[in-house]
Amino acid sequence: KVKDAVQMFLEKQEQRNLSEYTLRDYRNVLSLFVDEYAEARISMIKPMDCKKFVQEKVSQNNRKHRQIYLKAFFEFCCGKNNPYCEDEAWLRKNPVNWELPKIEANEITCLSYDDIVKLLRLSFQKGLLGFYVFRLFSMMRREEHLRFVEIGGNKVEQNNYINLDERRITINNQVYKKRSSYENRGRHYNEIEDTFMEWLHYLKDNNIPISATKRDEQLIRNLVKGKKRNILRHTAITYHTLKFRDPMRTAYVAGNSVEMIQRHYLNMNVPKDDIKRFFELTPTKAKEIGIID
């Protein structure tokens, strides 16, 4: 039955190194599918049933999410990485067998230089400067940053992953929990850029933490611009890519691919002057323009 197969699939997914957001989306989408087809046999689900379920949503993004997660579930039912299949798969063919129409992509959301100045000024007032400086220069995912702080330490001087002498930040497999069969998979931020180095020394000298609660982050980000969850990472990757003109370098530090940066993270319309001013925004400059005291 669908409800039993979904439960088995979710149990398998929870054993993987998926982000909390991906797991949440799997649960949300498949729980809705169970609401409609709980008692139905897997073999009785037809392509038109799947298409109808996906297209219930008006938003193209929501349809895309439904299609991706539903298709992954039925791949499991067809035997892909399914430990519950004994002699043969539950299904011979995936019923999610069509593609959504392509749509024109919207511009990638990114903070302007003025937005960044406002954000850092507010974060200083709220005692969250270290968190926002670190996110804007390190390009880490939020989940990675949480593990980076939890395992490594909440202060620059204490953090085991930060080596100022070698100008290096290490993001190992305990922090970088992407899906992979490679146990030692990770990355380094080698030769930390000069402005970021000055900020790290400032945070160290002033004993400023680099963490923030989820509520703090959402509140202060909403005061600046929008509610998009990944706007800090979009901004960090965009500015780094446009500054150094080396997408491979940016992709390695950010922990993704050049293709992913081009498709989902890079805003090509950020003015050159914004890029220049951002990488001139040292603690000294921040004091001059009233971001910090």
JSON list of N, CA and C in Angstrom, two decimals, residues 119-146:
[
{"chain": "A", "resi": 119, "resn": "LEU", "atom": "N", "xyz": [22.30, 45.82, 6.76]},
{"chain": "A", "resi": 119, "resn": "LEU", "atom": "CA", "xyz": [22.26, 44.55, 7.48]},
{"chain": "A", "resi": 119, "resn": "LEU", "atom": "C", "xyz": [23.34, 44.50, 8.55]},
{"chain": "A", "resi": 120, "resn": "LEU", "atom": "N", "xyz": [24.56, 44.88, 8.21]},
{"chain": "A", "resi": 120, "resn": "LEU", "atom": "CA", "xyz": [25.66, 44.82, 9.18]},
{"chain": "A", "resi": 120, "resn": "LEU", "atom": "C", "xyz": [25.47, 45.85, 10.29]},
{"chain": "A", "resi": 121, "resn": "ARG", "atom": "N", "xyz": [24.92, 47.00, 9.96]},
{"chain": "A", "resi": 121, "resn": "ARG", "atom": "CA", "xyz": [24.68, 48.01, 10.99]},
{"chain": "A", "resi": 121, "resn": "ARG", "atom": "C", "xyz": [23.64, 47.49, 11.99]},
{"chain": "A", "resi": 122, "resn": "LEU", "atom": "N", "xyz": [22.57, 46.91, 11.48]},
{"chain": "A", "resi": 122, "resn": "LEU", "atom": "CA", "xyz": [21.54, 46.34, 12.36]},
{"chain": "A", "resi": 122, "resn": "LEU", "atom": "C", "xyz": [22.10, 45.18, 13.17]},
{"chain": "A", "resi": 123, "resn": "SER", "atom": "N", "xyz": [22.91, 44.34, 12.52]},
{"chain": "A", "resi": 123, "resn": "SER", "atom": "CA", "xyz": [23.45, 43.17, 13.22]},
{"chain": "A", "resi": 123, "resn": "SER", "atom": "C", "xyz": [24.40, 43.58, 14.33]},
{"chain": "A", "resi": 124, "resn": "PHE", "atom": "N", "xyz": [25.14, 44.67, 14.11]},
{"chain": "A", "resi": 124, "resn": "PHE", "atom": "CA", "xyz": [26.03, 45.17, 15.18]},
{"chain": "A", "resi": 124, "resn": "PHE", "atom": "C", "xyz": [25.20, 45.63, 16.37]},
{"chain": "A", "resi": 125, "resn": "GLN", "atom": "N", "xyz": [24.11, 46.33, 16.10]},
{"chain": "A", "resi": 125, "resn": "GLN", "atom": "CA", "xyz": [23.25, 46.81, 17.18]},
{"chain": "A", "resi": 125, "resn": "GLN", "atom": "C", "xyz": [22.62, 45.67, 17.96]},
{"chain": "A", "resi": 126, "resn": "LYS", "atom": "N", "xyz": [22.36, 44.55, 17.28]},
{"chain": "A", "resi": 126, "resn": "LYS", "atom": "CA", "xyz": [21.71, 43.40, 17.91]},
{"chain": "A", "resi": 126, "resn": "LYS", "atom": "C", "xyz": [22.72, 42.38, 18.46]},
{"chain": "A", "resi": 127, "resn": "GLY", "atom": "N", "xyz": [24.01, 42.66, 18.31]},
{"chain": "A", "resi": 127, "resn": "GLY", "atom": "CA", "xyz": [25.02, 41.71, 18.79]},
{"chain": "A", "resi": 127, "resn": "GLY", "atom": "C", "xyz": [25.20, 40.50, 17.91]},
{"chain": "A", "resi": 128, "resn": "LEU", "atom": "N", "xyz": [24.90, 40.65, 16.61]},
{"chain": "A", "resi": 128, "resn": "LEU", "atom": "CA", "xyz": [24.97, 39.52, 15.68]},
{"chain": "A", "resi": 128, "resn": "LEU", "atom": "C", "xyz": [25.95, 39.76, 14.54]},
{"chain": "A", "resi": 129, "resn": "LEU", "atom": "N", "xyz": [26.83, 40.73, 14.71]},
{"chain": "A", "resi": 129, "resn": "LEU", "atom": "CA", "xyz": [27.75, 41.10, 13.63]},
{"chain": "A", "resi": 129, "resn": "LEU", "atom": "C", "xyz": [28.60, 39.94, 13.17]},
{"chain": "A", "resi": 130, "resn": "GLY", "atom": "N", "xyz": [29.14, 39.15, 14.12]},
{"chain": "A", "resi": 130, "resn": "GLY", "atom": "CA", "xyz": [30.02, 38.04, 13.77]},
{"chain": "A", "resi": 130, "resn": "GLY", "atom": "C", "xyz": [29.34, 37.03, 12.86]},
{"chain": "A", "resi": 131, "resn": "PHE", "atom": "N", "xyz": [28.09, 36.73, 13.14]},
{"chain": "A", "resi": 131, "resn": "PHE", "atom": "CA", "xyz": [27.35, 35.77, 12.33]},
{"chain": "A", "resi": 131, "resn": "PHE", "atom": "C", "xyz": [27.21, 36.25, 10.89]},
{"chain": "A", "resi": 132, "resn": "TYR", "atom": "N", "xyz": [26.78, 37.51, 10.71]},
{"chain": "A", "resi": 132, "resn": "TYR", "atom": "CA", "xyz": [26.52, 38.00, 9.36]},
{"chain": "A", "resi": 132, "resn": "TYR", "atom": "C", "xyz": [27.79, 38.22, 8.57]},
{"chain": "A", "resi": 133, "resn": "VAL", "atom": "N", "xyz": [28.84, 38.71, 9.22]},
{"chain": "A", "resi": 133, "resn": "VAL", "atom": "CA", "xyz": [30.12, 38.85, 8.53]},
{"chain": "A", "resi": 133, "resn": "VAL", "atom": "C", "xyz": [30.60, 37.49, 8.05]},
{"chain": "A", "resi": 134, "resn": "PHE", "atom": "N", "xyz": [30.50, 36.49, 8.93]},
{"chain": "A", "resi": 134, "resn": "PHE", "atom": "CA", "xyz": [30.99, 35.15, 8.58]},
{"chain": "A", "resi": 134, "resn": "PHE", "atom": "C", "xyz": [30.19, 34.55, 7.43]},
{"chain": "A", "resi": 135, "resn": "ARG", "atom": "N", "xyz": [28.88, 34.69, 7.46]},
{"chain": "A", "resi": 135, "resn": "ARG", "atom": "CA", "xyz": [28.05, 34.13, 6.40]},
{"chain": "A", "resi": 135, "resn": "ARG", "atom": "C", "xyz": [28.29, 34.83, 5.06]},
{"chain": "A", "resi": 136, "resn": "LEU", "atom": "N", "xyz": [28.49, 36.14, 5.09]},
{"chain": "A", "resi": 136, "resn": "LEU", "atom": "CA", "xyz": [28.66, 36.89, 3.85]},
{"chain": "A", "resi": 136, "resn": "LEU", "atom": "C", "xyz": [29.99, 36.64, 3.17]},
{"chain": "A", "resi": 137, "resn": "PHE", "atom": "N", "xyz": [31.00, 36.22, 3.94]},
{"chain": "A", "resi": 137, "resn": "PHE", "atom": "CA", "xyz": [32.30, 35.97, 3.34]},
{"chain": "A", "resi": 137, "resn": "PHE", "atom": "C", "xyz": [32.63, 34.48, 3.19]},
{"chain": "A", "resi": 138, "resn": "SER", "atom": "N", "xyz": [32.08, 33.63, 4.05]},
{"chain": "A", "resi": 138, "resn": "SER", "atom": "CA", "xyz": [32.45, 32.21, 4.01]},
{"chain": "A", "resi": 138, "resn": "SER", "atom": "C", "xyz": [31.67, 31.43, 2.96]},
{"chain": "A", "resi": 139, "resn": "MET", "atom": "N", "xyz": [30.49, 31.92, 2.57]},
{"chain": "A", "resi": 139, "resn": "MET", "atom": "CA", "xyz": [29.62, 31.26, 1.60]},
{"chain": "A", "resi": 139, "resn": "MET", "atom": "C", "xyz": [29.04, 29.94, 2.10]},
{"chain": "A", "resi": 140, "resn": "MET", "atom": "N", "xyz": [29.07, 29.70, 3.39]},
{"chain": "A", "resi": 140, "resn": "MET", "atom": "CA", "xyz": [28.54, 28.45, 3.94]},
{"chain": "A", "resi": 140, "resn": "MET", "atom": "C", "xyz": [27.02, 28.40, 3.86]},
{"chain": "A", "resi": 141, "resn": "ARG", "atom": "N", "xyz": [26.49, 27.19, 3.77]},
{"chain": "A", "resi": 141, "resn": "ARG", "atom": "CA", "xyz": [25.07, 26.96, 3.98]},
{"chain": "A", "resi": 141, "resn": "ARG", "atom": "C", "xyz": [24.76, 27.16, 5.46]},
{"chain": "A", "resi": 142, "resn": "ARG", "atom": "N", "xyz": [23.49, 27.49, 5.76]},
{"chain": "A", "resi": 142, "resn": "ARG", "atom": "CA", "xyz": [23.14, 27.70, 7.17]},
{"chain": "A", "resi": 142, "resn": "ARG", "atom": "C", "xyz": [23.40, 26.45, 8.00]},
{"chain": "A", "resi": 143, "resn": "GLU", "atom": "N", "xyz": [23.02, 25.27, 7.47]},
{"chain": "A", "resi": 143, "resn": "GLU", "atom": "CA", "xyz": [23.22, 24.03, 8.23]},
{"chain": "A", "resi": 143, "resn": "GLU", "atom": "C", "xyz": [24.70, 23.76, 8.47]},
{"chain": "A", "resi": 144, "resn": "GLU", "atom": "N", "xyz": [25.53, 24.07, 7.47]},
{"chain": "A", "resi": 144, "resn": "GLU", "atom": "CA", "xyz": [26.97, 23.90, 7.64]},
{"chain": "A", "resi": 144, "resn": "GLU", "atom": "C", "xyz": [27.50, 24.83, 8.72]},
{"chain": "A", "resi": 145, "resn": "HIS", "atom": "N", "xyz": [27.03, 26.06, 8.69]},
{"chain": "A", "resi": 145, "resn": "HIS", "atom": "CA", "xyz": [27.50, 27.03, 9.68]},
{"chain": "A", "resi": 145, "resn": "HIS", "atom": "C", "xyz": [27.10, 26.61, 11.10]},
{"chain": "A", "resi": 146, "resn": "LEU", "atom": "N", "xyz": [25.90, 26.08, 11.23]},
{"chain": "A", "resi": 146, "resn": "LEU", "atom": "CA", "xyz": [25.47, 25.60, 12.55]},
{"chain": "A", "resi": 146, "resn": "LEU", "atom": "C", "xyz": [26.40, 24.51, 13.06]}
]
